[in-house]
PDB file of C-alpha atoms in Angstrom:
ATOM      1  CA  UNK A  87       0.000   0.000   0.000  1.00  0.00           C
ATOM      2  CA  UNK A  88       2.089   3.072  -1.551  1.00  0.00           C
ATOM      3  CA  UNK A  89       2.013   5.990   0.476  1.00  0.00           C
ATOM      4  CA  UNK A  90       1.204   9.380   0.102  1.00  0.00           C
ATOM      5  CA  UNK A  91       3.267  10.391  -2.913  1.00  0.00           C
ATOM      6  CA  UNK A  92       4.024  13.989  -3.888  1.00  0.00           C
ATOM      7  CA  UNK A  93       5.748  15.301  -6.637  1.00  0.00           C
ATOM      8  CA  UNK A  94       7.870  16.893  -7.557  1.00  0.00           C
ATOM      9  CA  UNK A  95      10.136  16.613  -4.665  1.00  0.00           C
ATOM     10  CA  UNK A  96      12.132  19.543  -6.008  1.00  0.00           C
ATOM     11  CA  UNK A  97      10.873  22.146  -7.833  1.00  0.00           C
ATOM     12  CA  UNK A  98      12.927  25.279  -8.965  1.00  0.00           C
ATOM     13  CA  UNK A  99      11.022  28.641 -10.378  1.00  0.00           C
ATOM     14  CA  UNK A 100      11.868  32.035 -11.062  1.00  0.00           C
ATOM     15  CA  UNK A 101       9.844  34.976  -9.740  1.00  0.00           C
ATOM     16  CA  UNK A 102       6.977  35.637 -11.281  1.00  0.00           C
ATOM     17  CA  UNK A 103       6.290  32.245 -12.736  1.00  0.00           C
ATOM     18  CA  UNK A 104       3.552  29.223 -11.554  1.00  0.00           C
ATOM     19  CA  UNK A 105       4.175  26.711  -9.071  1.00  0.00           C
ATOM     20  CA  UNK A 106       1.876  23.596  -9.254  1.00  0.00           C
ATOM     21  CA  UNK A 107       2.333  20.684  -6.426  1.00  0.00           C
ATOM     22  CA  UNK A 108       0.959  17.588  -6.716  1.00  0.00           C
ATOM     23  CA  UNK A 109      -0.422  15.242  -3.927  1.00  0.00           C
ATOM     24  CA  UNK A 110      -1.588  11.906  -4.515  1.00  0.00           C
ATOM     25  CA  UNK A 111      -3.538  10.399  -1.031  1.00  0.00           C
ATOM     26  CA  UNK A 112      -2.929   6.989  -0.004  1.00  0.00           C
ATOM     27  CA  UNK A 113      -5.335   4.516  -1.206  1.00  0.00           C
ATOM     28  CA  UNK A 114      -8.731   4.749   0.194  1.00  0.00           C
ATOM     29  CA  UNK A 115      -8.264   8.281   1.610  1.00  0.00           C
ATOM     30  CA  UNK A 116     -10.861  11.317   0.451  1.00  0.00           C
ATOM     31  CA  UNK A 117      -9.250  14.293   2.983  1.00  0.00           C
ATOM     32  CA  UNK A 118      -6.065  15.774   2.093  1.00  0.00           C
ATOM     33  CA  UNK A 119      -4.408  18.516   3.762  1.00  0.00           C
ATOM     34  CA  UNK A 120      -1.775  20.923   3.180  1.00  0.00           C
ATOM     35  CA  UNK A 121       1.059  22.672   5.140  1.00  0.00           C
ATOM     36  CA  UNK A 122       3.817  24.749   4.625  1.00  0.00           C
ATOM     37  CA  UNK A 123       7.483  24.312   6.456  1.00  0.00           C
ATOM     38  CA  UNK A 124      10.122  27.553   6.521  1.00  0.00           C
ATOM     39  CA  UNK A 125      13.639  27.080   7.191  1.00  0.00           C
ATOM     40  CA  UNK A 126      14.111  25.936  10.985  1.00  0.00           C
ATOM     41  CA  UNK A 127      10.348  26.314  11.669  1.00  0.00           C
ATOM     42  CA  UNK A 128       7.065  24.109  12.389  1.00  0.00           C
ATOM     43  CA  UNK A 129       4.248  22.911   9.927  1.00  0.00           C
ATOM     44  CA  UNK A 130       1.947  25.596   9.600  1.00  0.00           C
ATOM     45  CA  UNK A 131      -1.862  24.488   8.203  1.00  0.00           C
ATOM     46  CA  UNK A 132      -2.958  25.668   4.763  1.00  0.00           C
ATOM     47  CA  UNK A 133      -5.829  24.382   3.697  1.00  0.00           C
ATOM     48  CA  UNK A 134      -8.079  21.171   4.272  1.00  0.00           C
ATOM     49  CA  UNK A 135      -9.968  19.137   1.185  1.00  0.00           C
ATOM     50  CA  UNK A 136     -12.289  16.386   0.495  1.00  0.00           C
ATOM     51  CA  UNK A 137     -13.089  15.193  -2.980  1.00  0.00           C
ATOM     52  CA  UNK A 138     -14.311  18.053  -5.008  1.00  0.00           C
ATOM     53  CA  UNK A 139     -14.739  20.417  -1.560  1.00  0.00           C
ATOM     54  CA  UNK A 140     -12.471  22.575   0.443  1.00  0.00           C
ATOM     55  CA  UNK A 141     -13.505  22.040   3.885  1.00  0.00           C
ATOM     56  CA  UNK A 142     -11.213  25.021   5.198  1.00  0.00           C
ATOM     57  CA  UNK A 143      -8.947  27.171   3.751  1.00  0.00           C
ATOM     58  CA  UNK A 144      -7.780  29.454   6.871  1.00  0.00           C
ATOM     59  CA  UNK A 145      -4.429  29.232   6.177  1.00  0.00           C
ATOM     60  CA  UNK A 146      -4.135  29.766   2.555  1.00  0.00           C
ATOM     61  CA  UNK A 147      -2.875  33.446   2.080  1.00  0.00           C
ATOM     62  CA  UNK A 148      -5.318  35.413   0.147  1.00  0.00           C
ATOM     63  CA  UNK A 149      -3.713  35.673  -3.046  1.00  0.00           C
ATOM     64  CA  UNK A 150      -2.216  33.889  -5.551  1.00  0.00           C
ATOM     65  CA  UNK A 151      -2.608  30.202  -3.771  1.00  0.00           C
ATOM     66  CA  UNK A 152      -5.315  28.149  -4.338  1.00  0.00           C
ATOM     67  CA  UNK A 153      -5.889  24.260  -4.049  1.00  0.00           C
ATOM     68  CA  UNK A 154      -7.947  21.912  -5.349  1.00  0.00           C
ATOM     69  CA  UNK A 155      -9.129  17.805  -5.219  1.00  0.00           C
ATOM     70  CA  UNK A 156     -10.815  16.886  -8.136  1.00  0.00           C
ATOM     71  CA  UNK A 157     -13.203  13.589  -8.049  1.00  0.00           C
ATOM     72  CA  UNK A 158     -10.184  11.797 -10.308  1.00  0.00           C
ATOM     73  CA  UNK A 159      -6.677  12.941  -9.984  1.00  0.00           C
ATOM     74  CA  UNK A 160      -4.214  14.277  -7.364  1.00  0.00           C
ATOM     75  CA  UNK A 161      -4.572  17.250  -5.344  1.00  0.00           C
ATOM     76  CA  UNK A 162      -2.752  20.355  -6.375  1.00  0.00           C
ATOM     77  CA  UNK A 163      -1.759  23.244  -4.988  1.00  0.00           C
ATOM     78  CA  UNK A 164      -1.267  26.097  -7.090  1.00  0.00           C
ATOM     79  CA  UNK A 165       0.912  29.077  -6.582  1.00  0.00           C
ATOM     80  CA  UNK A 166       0.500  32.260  -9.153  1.00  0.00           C
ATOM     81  CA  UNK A 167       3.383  34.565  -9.334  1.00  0.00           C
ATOM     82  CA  UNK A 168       5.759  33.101  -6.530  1.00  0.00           C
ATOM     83  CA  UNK A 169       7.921  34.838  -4.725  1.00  0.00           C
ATOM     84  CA  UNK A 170      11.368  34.581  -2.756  1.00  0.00           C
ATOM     85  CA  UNK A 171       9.132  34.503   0.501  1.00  0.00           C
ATOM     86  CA  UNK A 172       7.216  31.012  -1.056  1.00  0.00           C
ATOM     87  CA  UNK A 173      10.285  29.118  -0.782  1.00  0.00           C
ATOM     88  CA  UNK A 174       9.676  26.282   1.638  1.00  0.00           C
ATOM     89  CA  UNK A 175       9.092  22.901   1.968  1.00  0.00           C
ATOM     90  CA  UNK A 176       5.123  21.876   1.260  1.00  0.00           C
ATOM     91  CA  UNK A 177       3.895  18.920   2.704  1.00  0.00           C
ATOM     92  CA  UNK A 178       0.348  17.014   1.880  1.00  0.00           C
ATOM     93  CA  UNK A 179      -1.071  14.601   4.425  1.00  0.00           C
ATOM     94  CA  UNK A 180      -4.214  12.383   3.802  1.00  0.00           C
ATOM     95  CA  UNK A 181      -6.336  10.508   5.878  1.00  0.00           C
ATOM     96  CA  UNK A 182      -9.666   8.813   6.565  1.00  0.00           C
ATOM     97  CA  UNK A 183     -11.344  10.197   8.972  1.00  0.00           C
ATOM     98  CA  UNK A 184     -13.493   6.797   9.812  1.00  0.00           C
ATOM     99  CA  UNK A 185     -12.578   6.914  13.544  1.00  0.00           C
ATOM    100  CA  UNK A 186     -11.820   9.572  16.328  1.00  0.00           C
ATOM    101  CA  UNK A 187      -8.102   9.128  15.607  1.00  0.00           C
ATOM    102  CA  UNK A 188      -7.899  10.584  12.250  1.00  0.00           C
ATOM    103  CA  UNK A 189      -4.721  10.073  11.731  1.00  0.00           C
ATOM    104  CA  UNK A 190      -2.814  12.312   8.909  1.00  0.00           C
ATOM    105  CA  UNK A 191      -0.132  10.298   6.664  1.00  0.00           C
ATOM    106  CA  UNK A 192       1.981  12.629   5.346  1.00  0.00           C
ATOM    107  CA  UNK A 193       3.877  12.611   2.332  1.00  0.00           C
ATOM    108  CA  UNK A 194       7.476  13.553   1.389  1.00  0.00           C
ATOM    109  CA  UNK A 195       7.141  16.910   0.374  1.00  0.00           C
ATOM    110  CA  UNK A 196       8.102  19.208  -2.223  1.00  0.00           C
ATOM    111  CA  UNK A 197      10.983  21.756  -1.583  1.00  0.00           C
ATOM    112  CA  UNK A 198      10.096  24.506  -3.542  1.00  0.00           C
ATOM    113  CA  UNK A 199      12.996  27.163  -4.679  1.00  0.00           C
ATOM    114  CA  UNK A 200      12.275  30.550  -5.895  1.00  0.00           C
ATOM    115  CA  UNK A 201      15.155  32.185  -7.534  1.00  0.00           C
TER     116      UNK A 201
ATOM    117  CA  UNK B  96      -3.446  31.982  15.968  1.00  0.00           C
ATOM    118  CA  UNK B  97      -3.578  29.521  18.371  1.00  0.00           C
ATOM    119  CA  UNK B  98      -0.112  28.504  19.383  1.00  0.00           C
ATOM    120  CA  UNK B  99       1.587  25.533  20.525  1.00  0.00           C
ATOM    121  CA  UNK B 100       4.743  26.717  22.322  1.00  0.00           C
ATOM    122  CA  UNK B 101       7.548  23.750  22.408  1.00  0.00           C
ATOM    123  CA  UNK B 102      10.906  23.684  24.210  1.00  0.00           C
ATOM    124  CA  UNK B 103      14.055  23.159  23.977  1.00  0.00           C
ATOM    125  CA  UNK B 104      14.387  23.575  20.585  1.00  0.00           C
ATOM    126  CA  UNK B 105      17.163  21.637  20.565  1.00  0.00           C
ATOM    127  CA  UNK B 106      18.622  18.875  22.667  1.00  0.00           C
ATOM    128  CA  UNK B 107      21.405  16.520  23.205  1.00  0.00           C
ATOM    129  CA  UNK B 108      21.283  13.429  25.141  1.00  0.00           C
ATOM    130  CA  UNK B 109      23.706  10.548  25.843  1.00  0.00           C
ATOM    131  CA  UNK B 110      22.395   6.667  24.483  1.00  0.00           C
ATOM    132  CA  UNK B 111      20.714   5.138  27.220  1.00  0.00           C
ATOM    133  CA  UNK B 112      19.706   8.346  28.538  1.00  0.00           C
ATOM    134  CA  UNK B 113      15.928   9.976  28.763  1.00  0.00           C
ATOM    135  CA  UNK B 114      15.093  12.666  26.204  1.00  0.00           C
ATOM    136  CA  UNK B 115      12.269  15.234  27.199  1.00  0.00           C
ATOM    137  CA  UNK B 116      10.545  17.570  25.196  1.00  0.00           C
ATOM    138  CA  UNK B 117       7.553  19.610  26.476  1.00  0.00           C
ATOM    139  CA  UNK B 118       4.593  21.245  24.829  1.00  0.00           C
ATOM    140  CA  UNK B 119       1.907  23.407  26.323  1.00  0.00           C
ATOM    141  CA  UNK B 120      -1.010  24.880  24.277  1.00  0.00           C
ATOM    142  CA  UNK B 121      -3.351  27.461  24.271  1.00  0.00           C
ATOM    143  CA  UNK B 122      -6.488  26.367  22.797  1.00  0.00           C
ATOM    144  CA  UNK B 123      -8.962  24.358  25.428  1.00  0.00           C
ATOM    145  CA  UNK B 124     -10.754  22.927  22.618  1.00  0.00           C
ATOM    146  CA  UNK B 125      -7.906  21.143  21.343  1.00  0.00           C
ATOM    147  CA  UNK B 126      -9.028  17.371  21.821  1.00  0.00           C
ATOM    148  CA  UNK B 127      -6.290  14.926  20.370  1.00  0.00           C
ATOM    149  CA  UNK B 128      -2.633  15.600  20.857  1.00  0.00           C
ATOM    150  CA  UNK B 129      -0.061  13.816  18.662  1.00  0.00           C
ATOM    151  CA  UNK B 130       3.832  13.704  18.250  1.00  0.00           C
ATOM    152  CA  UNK B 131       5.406  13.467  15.112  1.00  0.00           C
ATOM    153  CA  UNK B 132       9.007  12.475  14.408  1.00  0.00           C
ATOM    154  CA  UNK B 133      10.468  14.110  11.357  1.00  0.00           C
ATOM    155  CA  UNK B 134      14.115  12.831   9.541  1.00  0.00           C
ATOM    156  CA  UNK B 135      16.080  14.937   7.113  1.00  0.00           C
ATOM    157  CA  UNK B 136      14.316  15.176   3.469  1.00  0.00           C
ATOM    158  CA  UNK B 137      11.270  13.038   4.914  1.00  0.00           C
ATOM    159  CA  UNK B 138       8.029  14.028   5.866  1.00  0.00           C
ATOM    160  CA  UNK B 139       6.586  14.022   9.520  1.00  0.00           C
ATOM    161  CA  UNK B 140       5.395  10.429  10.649  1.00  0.00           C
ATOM    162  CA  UNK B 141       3.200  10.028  13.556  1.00  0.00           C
ATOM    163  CA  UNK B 142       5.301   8.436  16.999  1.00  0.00           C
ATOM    164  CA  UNK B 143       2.280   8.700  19.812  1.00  0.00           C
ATOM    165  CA  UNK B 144      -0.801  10.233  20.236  1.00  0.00           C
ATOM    166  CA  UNK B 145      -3.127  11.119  23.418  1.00  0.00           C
ATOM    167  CA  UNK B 146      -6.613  12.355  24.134  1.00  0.00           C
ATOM    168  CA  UNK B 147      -7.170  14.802  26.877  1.00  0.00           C
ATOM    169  CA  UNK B 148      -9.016  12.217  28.841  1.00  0.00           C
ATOM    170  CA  UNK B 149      -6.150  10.494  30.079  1.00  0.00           C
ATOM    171  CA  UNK B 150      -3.123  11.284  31.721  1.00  0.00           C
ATOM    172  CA  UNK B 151      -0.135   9.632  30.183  1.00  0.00           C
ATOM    173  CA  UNK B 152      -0.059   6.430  27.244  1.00  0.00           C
ATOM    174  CA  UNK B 153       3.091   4.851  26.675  1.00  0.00           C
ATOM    175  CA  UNK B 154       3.862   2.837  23.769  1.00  0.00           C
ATOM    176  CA  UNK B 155       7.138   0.846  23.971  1.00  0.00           C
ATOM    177  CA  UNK B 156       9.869   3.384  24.786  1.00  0.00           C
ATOM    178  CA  UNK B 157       8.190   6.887  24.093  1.00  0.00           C
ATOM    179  CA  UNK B 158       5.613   7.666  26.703  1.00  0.00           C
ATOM    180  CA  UNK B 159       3.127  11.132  26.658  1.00  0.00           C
ATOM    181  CA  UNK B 160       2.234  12.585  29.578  1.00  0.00           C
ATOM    182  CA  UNK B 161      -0.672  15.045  29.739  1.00  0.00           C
ATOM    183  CA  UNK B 162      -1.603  17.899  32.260  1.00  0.00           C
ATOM    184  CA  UNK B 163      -4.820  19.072  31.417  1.00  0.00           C
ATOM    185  CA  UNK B 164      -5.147  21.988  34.395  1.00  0.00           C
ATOM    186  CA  UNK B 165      -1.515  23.376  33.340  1.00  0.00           C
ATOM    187  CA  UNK B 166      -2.488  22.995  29.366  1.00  0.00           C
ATOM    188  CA  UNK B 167       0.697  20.721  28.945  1.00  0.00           C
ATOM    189  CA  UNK B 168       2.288  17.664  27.681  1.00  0.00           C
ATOM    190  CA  UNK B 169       5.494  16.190  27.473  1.00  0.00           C
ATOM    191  CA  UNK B 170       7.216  13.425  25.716  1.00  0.00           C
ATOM    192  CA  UNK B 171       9.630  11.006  26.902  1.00  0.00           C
ATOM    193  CA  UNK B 172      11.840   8.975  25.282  1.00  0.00           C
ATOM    194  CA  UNK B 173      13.631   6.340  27.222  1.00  0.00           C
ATOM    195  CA  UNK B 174      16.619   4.261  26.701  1.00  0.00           C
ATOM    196  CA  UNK B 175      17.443   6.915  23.694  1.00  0.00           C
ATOM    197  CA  UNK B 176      19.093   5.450  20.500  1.00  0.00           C
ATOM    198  CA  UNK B 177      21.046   7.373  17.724  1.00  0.00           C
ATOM    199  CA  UNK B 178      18.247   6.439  15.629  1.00  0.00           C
ATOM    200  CA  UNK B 179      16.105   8.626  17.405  1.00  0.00           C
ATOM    201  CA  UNK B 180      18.084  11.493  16.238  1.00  0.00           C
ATOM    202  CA  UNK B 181      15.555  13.274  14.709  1.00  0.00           C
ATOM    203  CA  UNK B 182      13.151  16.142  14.814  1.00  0.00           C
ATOM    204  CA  UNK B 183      10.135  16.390  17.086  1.00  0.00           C
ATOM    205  CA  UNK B 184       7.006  17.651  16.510  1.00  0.00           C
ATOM    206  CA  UNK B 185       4.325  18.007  18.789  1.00  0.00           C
ATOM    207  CA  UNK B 186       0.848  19.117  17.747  1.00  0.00           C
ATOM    208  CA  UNK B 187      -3.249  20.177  18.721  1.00  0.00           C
ATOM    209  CA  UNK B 188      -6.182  19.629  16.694  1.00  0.00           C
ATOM    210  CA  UNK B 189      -9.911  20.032  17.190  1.00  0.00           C
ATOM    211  CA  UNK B 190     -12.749  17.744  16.471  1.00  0.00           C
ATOM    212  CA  UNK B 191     -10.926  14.698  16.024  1.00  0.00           C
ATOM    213  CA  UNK B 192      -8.117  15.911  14.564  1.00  0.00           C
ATOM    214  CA  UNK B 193      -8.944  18.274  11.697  1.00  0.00           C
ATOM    215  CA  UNK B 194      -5.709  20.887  10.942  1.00  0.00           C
ATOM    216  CA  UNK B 195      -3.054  20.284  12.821  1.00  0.00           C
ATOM    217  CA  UNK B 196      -1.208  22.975  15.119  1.00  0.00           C
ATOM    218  CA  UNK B 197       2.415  22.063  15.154  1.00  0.00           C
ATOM    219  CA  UNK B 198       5.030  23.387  17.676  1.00  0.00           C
ATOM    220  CA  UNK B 199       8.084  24.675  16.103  1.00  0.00           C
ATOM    221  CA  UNK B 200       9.903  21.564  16.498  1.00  0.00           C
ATOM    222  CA  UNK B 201      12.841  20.108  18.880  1.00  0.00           C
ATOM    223  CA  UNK B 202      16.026  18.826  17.289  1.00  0.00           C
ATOM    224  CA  UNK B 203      16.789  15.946  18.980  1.00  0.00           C
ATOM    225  CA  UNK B 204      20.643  13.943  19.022  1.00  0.00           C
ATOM    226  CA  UNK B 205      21.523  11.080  20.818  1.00  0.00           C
ATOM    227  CA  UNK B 206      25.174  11.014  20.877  1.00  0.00           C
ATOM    228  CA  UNK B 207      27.296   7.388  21.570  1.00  0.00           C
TER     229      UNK B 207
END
């Protein structure tokens, strides 16, 4: 039973261009969740998805970022325009949610570079 | 934001010896507490978990301990390996464990 599986695990972009991360759930899974890591800090929460719904979104900065989870397909997160400041490692976690536990499975990552 | 303030944010400990790293939290809703242990170029994994209902769980040699009234928790790790060199995550979540609220993380090394 593969993982959660996110690619790419490196991505390099220049300002101004389009990001566009990719997180496929673990088998059986319908939520998926994003977070962002800086440089020597914590997780911080993004945005929360079921299939075709995003549950909540506090965490997504206003502009330019937006996710989605289609019915068939990966989740993606989409950045317009990066910046320097959207350099960071972005991690997707998935999980079931058919008991109290809820445990989130979290992928790999994607380091993301903005030059 | 509702924080989760964790110390020391980094830590060295001897093999054999106990490694404690403590967490309190802000948020009185937060129902489900977990601990996540992070390696270099990998993504968190989930070490221990505990509900707010009970006051410590212990699974093998990392044990949780939970003070509701002082809105912290701890974990221990006994008989520390090398291979527990690692970072440390502890976390809050509401309603079963919807986003997670991560502490900023303890760098943990267990030196020979």
């Amino acid at each position: 039973n593969a993982g959660v599986m996110q690619n790419p695990r490196h991505l390099v972009r220049r300002r101004g261009q389009e990001a566009r991360l990719r997180c496929s759930p673990m088998k059986g899974h319908s939520h998926v969740y994003w977070y962002r890591q800086l440089p020597e800090e914590g997780l911080k929460f993004m945005v929360y998805l079921q299939k075709e719904n995003i549950i909540d979104e506090s965490g997504m900065p206003k502009e330019r970022f937006s996710a989605e989870f289609p019915k068939e397909g990966p989740s993606i997160l989409r950045i317009q325009q990066v910046v320097r400041g959207d350099s960071a490692a972005y991690f997707c976690a998935s999980s079931t949610r058919r008991d109290r536990k809820n445990i989130q499975y979290f992928g790999a990552g994607t380091r993301l570079s903005v030059l | 934001q509702q924080q989760v303030k964790q110390s020391p944010q980094s830590l060295i400990v001897q093999k054999g010896g106990i490694s404690i790293i403590n967490c309190a939290y802000e948020n009185t809703a937060f129902d489900y507490f977990p601990w996540y242990q992070q390696f270099p170029g990998k993504g968190p994994a989930l070490l221990i978990a505990i509900r707010p209902d009970v006051s410590e769980k212990k699974e093998g040699r990392f044990t949780i301990s939970f003070n509701k009234s002082a809105k912290q928790f701890s974990l221990h790790i006994m008989d520390s390996q090398p291979g527990d060199s690692a970072t440390y995550f502890c976390a809050g979540s509401t309603g079963g464990g919807n986003k997670l609220t991560f502490g900023t993380g303890t760098q943990l090394k267990v030196e020979l």
